[in-house]
């Protein structure tokens, strides 16, 4: 029962931290020329904590796999499935940390383009004239920007995401009907 109560409370706290960071960044960036849209820093910190926990558990499993008694918490961890599960969660944390550090969109107030840095670190200069339309999806949780070269999806939970929407509207990019 404690899990059913604590998980929603923890998730609500994380969303609250994300929204607070979005508001703080929005007021900070109002007077800047270059505004960066990026994943919230909270996600990076959660990924680091999750990776530390999973790596510690993996090290304990590897070090005590010969049957040396360890506290009851880790009893029966010699199963390869348990090792694989923690390893996959460790990779998930590394992926989230990578996205937090690398992925971003740079929006310029007085330019006719924005720069998208993808998951591989490559920069794509996208002109607003090349954007054909944008659309909200999943009750305004995601934004799809359609481009002549490539379509891309942006989560609305990203910091400063509203600035990209304002720039798209300013450059007369058509808004499609929401899905």
JSON list of C-alpha atoms in Angstrom, two decimals:
[
{"chain": "A", "resi": 1, "resn": "UNK", "atom": "CA", "xyz": [0.00, 0.00, 0.00]},
{"chain": "A", "resi": 2, "resn": "UNK", "atom": "CA", "xyz": [2.91, 2.32, 0.77]},
{"chain": "A", "resi": 3, "resn": "UNK", "atom": "CA", "xyz": [4.10, 2.01, -2.86]},
{"chain": "A", "resi": 4, "resn": "UNK", "atom": "CA", "xyz": [0.70, 3.01, -4.22]},
{"chain": "A", "resi": 5, "resn": "UNK", "atom": "CA", "xyz": [0.74, 6.08, -2.01]},
{"chain": "A", "resi": 6, "resn": "UNK", "atom": "CA", "xyz": [4.39, 7.13, -2.40]},
{"chain": "A", "resi": 7, "resn": "UNK", "atom": "CA", "xyz": [4.77, 6.75, -6.18]},
{"chain": "A", "resi": 8, "resn": "UNK", "atom": "CA", "xyz": [2.11, 9.38, -7.09]},
{"chain": "A", "resi": 9, "resn": "UNK", "atom": "CA", "xyz": [3.50, 11.72, -4.43]},
{"chain": "A", "resi": 10, "resn": "UNK", "atom": "CA", "xyz": [7.04, 11.37, -5.80]},
{"chain": "A", "resi": 11, "resn": "UNK", "atom": "CA", "xyz": [5.86, 11.84, -9.41]},
{"chain": "A", "resi": 12, "resn": "UNK", "atom": "CA", "xyz": [3.84, 14.92, -8.43]},
{"chain": "A", "resi": 13, "resn": "UNK", "atom": "CA", "xyz": [6.92, 16.34, -6.69]},
{"chain": "A", "resi": 14, "resn": "UNK", "atom": "CA", "xyz": [9.05, 15.78, -9.79]},
{"chain": "A", "resi": 15, "resn": "UNK", "atom": "CA", "xyz": [6.47, 17.47, -12.03]},
{"chain": "A", "resi": 16, "resn": "UNK", "atom": "CA", "xyz": [6.26, 20.35, -9.54]},
{"chain": "A", "resi": 17, "resn": "UNK", "atom": "CA", "xyz": [10.05, 20.79, -9.68]},
{"chain": "A", "resi": 18, "resn": "UNK", "atom": "CA", "xyz": [9.94, 20.74, -13.50]},
{"chain": "A", "resi": 19, "resn": "UNK", "atom": "CA", "xyz": [7.20, 23.37, -13.63]},
{"chain": "A", "resi": 20, "resn": "UNK", "atom": "CA", "xyz": [9.03, 25.58, -11.12]},
{"chain": "A", "resi": 21, "resn": "UNK", "atom": "CA", "xyz": [12.21, 25.34, -13.22]},
{"chain": "A", "resi": 22, "resn": "UNK", "atom": "CA", "xyz": [10.23, 26.21, -16.37]},
{"chain": "A", "resi": 23, "resn": "UNK", "atom": "CA", "xyz": [8.79, 29.33, -14.75]},
{"chain": "A", "resi": 24, "resn": "UNK", "atom": "CA", "xyz": [12.17, 30.47, -13.40]},
{"chain": "A", "resi": 25, "resn": "UNK", "atom": "CA", "xyz": [13.89, 29.94, -16.78]},
{"chain": "A", "resi": 26, "resn": "UNK", "atom": "CA", "xyz": [11.06, 31.70, -18.64]},
{"chain": "A", "resi": 27, "resn": "UNK", "atom": "CA", "xyz": [11.41, 34.89, -16.62]},
{"chain": "A", "resi": 28, "resn": "UNK", "atom": "CA", "xyz": [15.21, 34.72, -16.83]},
{"chain": "A", "resi": 29, "resn": "UNK", "atom": "CA", "xyz": [15.21, 34.36, -20.64]},
{"chain": "A", "resi": 30, "resn": "UNK", "atom": "CA", "xyz": [12.72, 37.09, -21.53]},
{"chain": "A", "resi": 31, "resn": "UNK", "atom": "CA", "xyz": [15.47, 39.63, -22.20]},
{"chain": "A", "resi": 32, "resn": "UNK", "atom": "CA", "xyz": [18.00, 37.32, -23.83]},
{"chain": "A", "resi": 33, "resn": "UNK", "atom": "CA", "xyz": [18.72, 37.11, -27.55]},
{"chain": "A", "resi": 34, "resn": "UNK", "atom": "CA", "xyz": [19.37, 33.35, -27.62]},
{"chain": "A", "resi": 35, "resn": "UNK", "atom": "CA", "xyz": [17.03, 31.04, -25.71]},
{"chain": "A", "resi": 36, "resn": "UNK", "atom": "CA", "xyz": [17.78, 27.35, -25.20]},
{"chain": "A", "resi": 37, "resn": "UNK", "atom": "CA", "xyz": [15.02, 24.77, -25.05]},
{"chain": "A", "resi": 38, "resn": "UNK", "atom": "CA", "xyz": [16.24, 21.71, -23.20]},
{"chain": "A", "resi": 39, "resn": "UNK", "atom": "CA", "xyz": [15.12, 18.91, -20.91]},
{"chain": "A", "resi": 40, "resn": "UNK", "atom": "CA", "xyz": [14.76, 19.93, -17.26]},
{"chain": "A", "resi": 41, "resn": "UNK", "atom": "CA", "xyz": [17.82, 19.57, -15.05]},
{"chain": "A", "resi": 42, "resn": "UNK", "atom": "CA", "xyz": [15.71, 17.54, -12.61]},
{"chain": "A", "resi": 43, "resn": "UNK", "atom": "CA", "xyz": [15.65, 14.67, -15.12]},
{"chain": "A", "resi": 44, "resn": "UNK", "atom": "CA", "xyz": [19.44, 14.68, -15.27]},
{"chain": "A", "resi": 45, "resn": "UNK", "atom": "CA", "xyz": [19.72, 14.53, -11.48]},
{"chain": "A", "resi": 46, "resn": "UNK", "atom": "CA", "xyz": [17.19, 11.70, -11.31]},
{"chain": "A", "resi": 47, "resn": "UNK", "atom": "CA", "xyz": [19.17, 9.83, -13.97]},
{"chain": "A", "resi": 48, "resn": "UNK", "atom": "CA", "xyz": [22.41, 10.29, -12.01]},
{"chain": "A", "resi": 49, "resn": "UNK", "atom": "CA", "xyz": [20.84, 8.99, -8.79]},
{"chain": "A", "resi": 50, "resn": "UNK", "atom": "CA", "xyz": [19.27, 6.04, -10.60]},
{"chain": "A", "resi": 51, "resn": "UNK", "atom": "CA", "xyz": [22.59, 5.17, -12.27]},
{"chain": "A", "resi": 52, "resn": "UNK", "atom": "CA", "xyz": [24.46, 5.36, -8.95]},
{"chain": "A", "resi": 53, "resn": "UNK", "atom": "CA", "xyz": [21.94, 3.04, -7.30]},
{"chain": "A", "resi": 54, "resn": "UNK", "atom": "CA", "xyz": [21.88, 0.52, -10.16]},
{"chain": "A", "resi": 55, "resn": "UNK", "atom": "CA", "xyz": [25.68, 0.53, -10.52]},
{"chain": "A", "resi": 56, "resn": "UNK", "atom": "CA", "xyz": [26.08, -0.04, -6.78]},
{"chain": "A", "resi": 57, "resn": "UNK", "atom": "CA", "xyz": [23.66, -2.96, -6.87]},
{"chain": "A", "resi": 58, "resn": "UNK", "atom": "CA", "xyz": [25.46, -4.43, -9.92]},
{"chain": "A", "resi": 59, "resn": "UNK", "atom": "CA", "xyz": [28.82, -4.16, -8.15]},
{"chain": "A", "resi": 60, "resn": "UNK", "atom": "CA", "xyz": [27.40, -5.85, -5.05]},
{"chain": "A", "resi": 61, "resn": "UNK", "atom": "CA", "xyz": [25.96, -8.64, -7.20]},
{"chain": "A", "resi": 62, "resn": "UNK", "atom": "CA", "xyz": [29.30, -9.14, -8.93]},
{"chain": "A", "resi": 63, "resn": "UNK", "atom": "CA", "xyz": [31.39, -8.99, -5.76]},
{"chain": "A", "resi": 64, "resn": "UNK", "atom": "CA", "xyz": [29.20, -11.30, -3.69]},
{"chain": "A", "resi": 65, "resn": "UNK", "atom": "CA", "xyz": [28.17, -13.84, -6.32]},
{"chain": "A", "resi": 66, "resn": "UNK", "atom": "CA", "xyz": [30.14, -16.72, -4.70]},
{"chain": "A", "resi": 67, "resn": "UNK", "atom": "CA", "xyz": [27.61, -17.27, -1.96]},
{"chain": "A", "resi": 68, "resn": "UNK", "atom": "CA", "xyz": [29.04, -15.00, 0.73]},
{"chain": "A", "resi": 69, "resn": "UNK", "atom": "CA", "xyz": [26.15, -14.01, 2.94]},
{"chain": "A", "resi": 70, "resn": "UNK", "atom": "CA", "xyz": [25.02, -10.45, 2.54]},
{"chain": "A", "resi": 71, "resn": "UNK", "atom": "CA", "xyz": [21.99, -8.70, 4.05]},
{"chain": "A", "resi": 72, "resn": "UNK", "atom": "CA", "xyz": [18.59, -10.16, 3.21]},
{"chain": "A", "resi": 73, "resn": "UNK", "atom": "CA", "xyz": [17.89, -7.36, 0.72]},
{"chain": "A", "resi": 74, "resn": "UNK", "atom": "CA", "xyz": [20.23, -8.90, -1.84]},
{"chain": "A", "resi": 75, "resn": "UNK", "atom": "CA", "xyz": [19.47, -12.57, -1.13]},
{"chain": "A", "resi": 76, "resn": "UNK", "atom": "CA", "xyz": [18.90, -14.50, -4.36]},
{"chain": "A", "resi": 77, "resn": "UNK", "atom": "CA", "xyz": [20.47, -11.92, -6.65]},
{"chain": "A", "resi": 78, "resn": "UNK", "atom": "CA", "xyz": [22.61, -14.51, -8.39]},
{"chain": "A", "resi": 79, "resn": "UNK", "atom": "CA", "xyz": [19.90, -14.84, -11.00]},
{"chain": "A", "resi": 80, "resn": "UNK", "atom": "CA", "xyz": [20.99, -13.50, -14.41]},
{"chain": "A", "resi": 81, "resn": "UNK", "atom": "CA", "xyz": [17.54, -11.96, -14.85]},
{"chain": "A", "resi": 82, "resn": "UNK", "atom": "CA", "xyz": [18.08, -9.71, -11.82]},
{"chain": "A", "resi": 83, "resn": "UNK", "atom": "CA", "xyz": [21.51, -8.69, -13.10]},
{"chain": "A", "resi": 84, "resn": "UNK", "atom": "CA", "xyz": [20.09, -7.99, -16.56]},
{"chain": "A", "resi": 85, "resn": "UNK", "atom": "CA", "xyz": [17.23, -5.94, -15.07]},
{"chain": "A", "resi": 86, "resn": "UNK", "atom": "CA", "xyz": [19.57, -3.68, -13.10]},
{"chain": "A", "resi": 87, "resn": "UNK", "atom": "CA", "xyz": [21.88, -3.40, -16.10]},
{"chain": "A", "resi": 88, "resn": "UNK", "atom": "CA", "xyz": [18.98, -2.27, -18.32]},
{"chain": "A", "resi": 89, "resn": "UNK", "atom": "CA", "xyz": [17.88, 0.30, -15.74]},
{"chain": "A", "resi": 90, "resn": "UNK", "atom": "CA", "xyz": [21.49, 1.51, -15.59]},
{"chain": "A", "resi": 91, "resn": "UNK", "atom": "CA", "xyz": [21.45, 1.95, -19.38]},
{"chain": "A", "resi": 92, "resn": "UNK", "atom": "CA", "xyz": [18.12, 3.79, -19.13]},
{"chain": "A", "resi": 93, "resn": "UNK", "atom": "CA", "xyz": [19.68, 6.23, -16.65]},
{"chain": "A", "resi": 94, "resn": "UNK", "atom": "CA", "xyz": [22.66, 6.75, -18.96]},
{"chain": "A", "resi": 95, "resn": "UNK", "atom": "CA", "xyz": [20.28, 7.42, -21.87]},
{"chain": "A", "resi": 96, "resn": "UNK", "atom": "CA", "xyz": [18.29, 9.99, -19.85]},
{"chain": "A", "resi": 97, "resn": "UNK", "atom": "CA", "xyz": [21.48, 11.70, -18.72]},
{"chain": "A", "resi": 98, "resn": "UNK", "atom": "CA", "xyz": [22.78, 11.80, -22.30]},
{"chain": "A", "resi": 99, "resn": "UNK", "atom": "CA", "xyz": [19.54, 13.36, -23.54]},
{"chain": "A", "resi": 100, "resn": "UNK", "atom": "CA", "xyz": [19.62, 15.94, -20.75]},
{"chain": "A", "resi": 101, "resn": "UNK", "atom": "CA", "xyz": [23.19, 16.95, -21.58]},
{"chain": "A", "resi": 102, "resn": "UNK", "atom": "CA", "xyz": [23.11, 16.84, -25.40]},
{"chain": "A", "resi": 103, "resn": "UNK", "atom": "CA", "xyz": [19.62, 17.48, -26.82]},
{"chain": "A", "resi": 104, "resn": "UNK", "atom": "CA", "xyz": [18.56, 21.12, -27.19]},
{"chain": "A", "resi": 105, "resn": "UNK", "atom": "CA", "xyz": [16.92, 23.67, -29.46]},
{"chain": "A", "resi": 106, "resn": "UNK", "atom": "CA", "xyz": [18.35, 27.19, -29.70]},
{"chain": "A", "resi": 107, "resn": "UNK", "atom": "CA", "xyz": [15.81, 29.88, -30.62]},
{"chain": "A", "resi": 108, "resn": "UNK", "atom": "CA", "xyz": [17.02, 33.35, -31.62]},
{"chain": "A", "resi": 109, "resn": "UNK", "atom": "CA", "xyz": [14.75, 36.37, -31.27]},
{"chain": "A", "resi": 110, "resn": "UNK", "atom": "CA", "xyz": [16.05, 38.29, -34.31]},
{"chain": "A", "resi": 111, "resn": "UNK", "atom": "CA", "xyz": [16.87, 35.43, -36.69]},
{"chain": "A", "resi": 112, "resn": "UNK", "atom": "CA", "xyz": [14.78, 33.51, -39.19]},
{"chain": "A", "resi": 113, "resn": "UNK", "atom": "CA", "xyz": [16.05, 30.09, -38.05]},
{"chain": "A", "resi": 114, "resn": "UNK", "atom": "CA", "xyz": [16.54, 27.93, -35.01]},
{"chain": "A", "resi": 115, "resn": "UNK", "atom": "CA", "xyz": [19.16, 25.28, -34.30]},
{"chain": "A", "resi": 116, "resn": "UNK", "atom": "CA", "xyz": [18.22, 21.76, -33.26]},
{"chain": "A", "resi": 117, "resn": "UNK", "atom": "CA", "xyz": [20.93, 19.64, -31.67]},
{"chain": "A", "resi": 118, "resn": "UNK", "atom": "CA", "xyz": [19.81, 16.02, -31.90]},
{"chain": "A", "resi": 119, "resn": "UNK", "atom": "CA", "xyz": [20.56, 12.99, -29.72]},
{"chain": "A", "resi": 120, "resn": "UNK", "atom": "CA", "xyz": [23.86, 12.38, -31.52]},
{"chain": "A", "resi": 121, "resn": "UNK", "atom": "CA", "xyz": [25.08, 15.95, -30.96]},
{"chain": "A", "resi": 122, "resn": "UNK", "atom": "CA", "xyz": [24.68, 17.01, -34.61]},
{"chain": "A", "resi": 123, "resn": "UNK", "atom": "CA", "xyz": [23.37, 20.52, -35.16]},
{"chain": "A", "resi": 124, "resn": "UNK", "atom": "CA", "xyz": [20.62, 21.18, -37.70]},
{"chain": "A", "resi": 125, "resn": "UNK", "atom": "CA", "xyz": [19.92, 24.76, -38.77]},
{"chain": "A", "resi": 126, "resn": "UNK", "atom": "CA", "xyz": [16.20, 24.93, -39.52]},
{"chain": "A", "resi": 127, "resn": "UNK", "atom": "CA", "xyz": [14.70, 27.99, -41.15]},
{"chain": "A", "resi": 128, "resn": "UNK", "atom": "CA", "xyz": [11.15, 28.93, -40.21]},
{"chain": "A", "resi": 129, "resn": "UNK", "atom": "CA", "xyz": [10.35, 29.19, -43.93]},
{"chain": "A", "resi": 130, "resn": "UNK", "atom": "CA", "xyz": [11.09, 25.44, -44.23]},
{"chain": "A", "resi": 131, "resn": "UNK", "atom": "CA", "xyz": [8.62, 24.58, -41.47]},
{"chain": "A", "resi": 132, "resn": "UNK", "atom": "CA", "xyz": [5.29, 23.69, -43.03]},
{"chain": "A", "resi": 133, "resn": "UNK", "atom": "CA", "xyz": [3.21, 23.33, -39.87]},
{"chain": "A", "resi": 134, "resn": "UNK", "atom": "CA", "xyz": [3.10, 22.41, -36.21]},
{"chain": "A", "resi": 135, "resn": "UNK", "atom": "CA", "xyz": [0.56, 20.48, -34.20]},
{"chain": "A", "resi": 136, "resn": "UNK", "atom": "CA", "xyz": [-0.19, 19.68, -30.57]},
{"chain": "A", "resi": 137, "resn": "UNK", "atom": "CA", "xyz": [-0.59, 16.02, -29.68]},
{"chain": "A", "resi": 138, "resn": "UNK", "atom": "CA", "xyz": [-1.75, 14.17, -26.57]},
{"chain": "A", "resi": 139, "resn": "UNK", "atom": "CA", "xyz": [-3.65, 17.08, -25.00]},
{"chain": "A", "resi": 140, "resn": "UNK", "atom": "CA", "xyz": [-0.82, 19.59, -25.48]},
{"chain": "A", "resi": 141, "resn": "UNK", "atom": "CA", "xyz": [1.85, 17.26, -24.05]},
{"chain": "A", "resi": 142, "resn": "UNK", "atom": "CA", "xyz": [3.83, 17.08, -27.33]},
{"chain": "A", "resi": 143, "resn": "UNK", "atom": "CA", "xyz": [4.39, 19.36, -30.28]},
{"chain": "A", "resi": 144, "resn": "UNK", "atom": "CA", "xyz": [5.14, 18.02, -33.74]},
{"chain": "A", "resi": 145, "resn": "UNK", "atom": "CA", "xyz": [6.95, 20.46, -36.03]},
{"chain": "A", "resi": 146, "resn": "UNK", "atom": "CA", "xyz": [6.69, 19.44, -39.68]},
{"chain": "A", "resi": 147, "resn": "UNK", "atom": "CA", "xyz": [9.60, 20.47, -41.82]},
{"chain": "A", "resi": 148, "resn": "UNK", "atom": "CA", "xyz": [10.45, 19.95, -45.49]},
{"chain": "A", "resi": 149, "resn": "UNK", "atom": "CA", "xyz": [13.58, 18.06, -44.44]},
{"chain": "A", "resi": 150, "resn": "UNK", "atom": "CA", "xyz": [12.58, 16.28, -41.23]},
{"chain": "A", "resi": 151, "resn": "UNK", "atom": "CA", "xyz": [9.71, 16.21, -38.75]},
{"chain": "A", "resi": 152, "resn": "UNK", "atom": "CA", "xyz": [10.55, 16.35, -35.08]},
{"chain": "A", "resi": 153, "resn": "UNK", "atom": "CA", "xyz": [8.64, 16.03, -31.83]},
{"chain": "A", "resi": 154, "resn": "UNK", "atom": "CA", "xyz": [9.17, 18.21, -28.77]},
{"chain": "A", "resi": 155, "resn": "UNK", "atom": "CA", "xyz": [7.70, 17.53, -25.34]},
{"chain": "A", "resi": 156, "resn": "UNK", "atom": "CA", "xyz": [5.87, 20.48, -23.87]},
{"chain": "A", "resi": 157, "resn": "UNK", "atom": "CA", "xyz": [7.51, 19.70, -20.49]},
{"chain": "A", "resi": 158, "resn": "UNK", "atom": "CA", "xyz": [10.83, 20.96, -21.85]},
{"chain": "A", "resi": 159, "resn": "UNK", "atom": "CA", "xyz": [12.16, 24.20, -20.42]},
{"chain": "A", "resi": 160, "resn": "UNK", "atom": "CA", "xyz": [11.28, 27.26, -22.57]},
{"chain": "A", "resi": 161, "resn": "UNK", "atom": "CA", "xyz": [9.16, 25.27, -25.04]},
{"chain": "A", "resi": 162, "resn": "UNK", "atom": "CA", "xyz": [6.58, 28.04, -25.30]},
{"chain": "A", "resi": 163, "resn": "UNK", "atom": "CA", "xyz": [9.19, 30.34, -26.83]},
{"chain": "A", "resi": 164, "resn": "UNK", "atom": "CA", "xyz": [9.55, 28.05, -29.85]},
{"chain": "A", "resi": 165, "resn": "UNK", "atom": "CA", "xyz": [5.77, 28.07, -30.32]},
{"chain": "A", "resi": 166, "resn": "UNK", "atom": "CA", "xyz": [5.75, 31.88, -30.15]},
{"chain": "A", "resi": 167, "resn": "UNK", "atom": "CA", "xyz": [8.56, 32.03, -32.72]},
{"chain": "A", "resi": 168, "resn": "UNK", "atom": "CA", "xyz": [6.69, 29.64, -35.03]},
{"chain": "A", "resi": 169, "resn": "UNK", "atom": "CA", "xyz": [3.57, 31.81, -34.75]},
{"chain": "A", "resi": 170, "resn": "UNK", "atom": "CA", "xyz": [5.61, 34.97, -35.33]},
{"chain": "A", "resi": 171, "resn": "UNK", "atom": "CA", "xyz": [6.98, 33.52, -38.58]},
{"chain": "A", "resi": 172, "resn": "UNK", "atom": "CA", "xyz": [3.49, 32.48, -39.77]},
{"chain": "A", "resi": 173, "resn": "UNK", "atom": "CA", "xyz": [3.97, 28.71, -39.52]},
{"chain": "A", "resi": 174, "resn": "UNK", "atom": "CA", "xyz": [0.54, 27.13, -39.84]},
{"chain": "A", "resi": 175, "resn": "UNK", "atom": "CA", "xyz": [-0.97, 25.31, -36.85]},
{"chain": "A", "resi": 176, "resn": "UNK", "atom": "CA", "xyz": [-2.75, 22.09, -37.71]},
{"chain": "A", "resi": 177, "resn": "UNK", "atom": "CA", "xyz": [-5.73, 20.69, -35.86]},
{"chain": "A", "resi": 178, "resn": "UNK", "atom": "CA", "xyz": [-4.73, 19.05, -32.57]},
{"chain": "A", "resi": 179, "resn": "UNK", "atom": "CA", "xyz": [-4.68, 15.27, -32.23]}
]
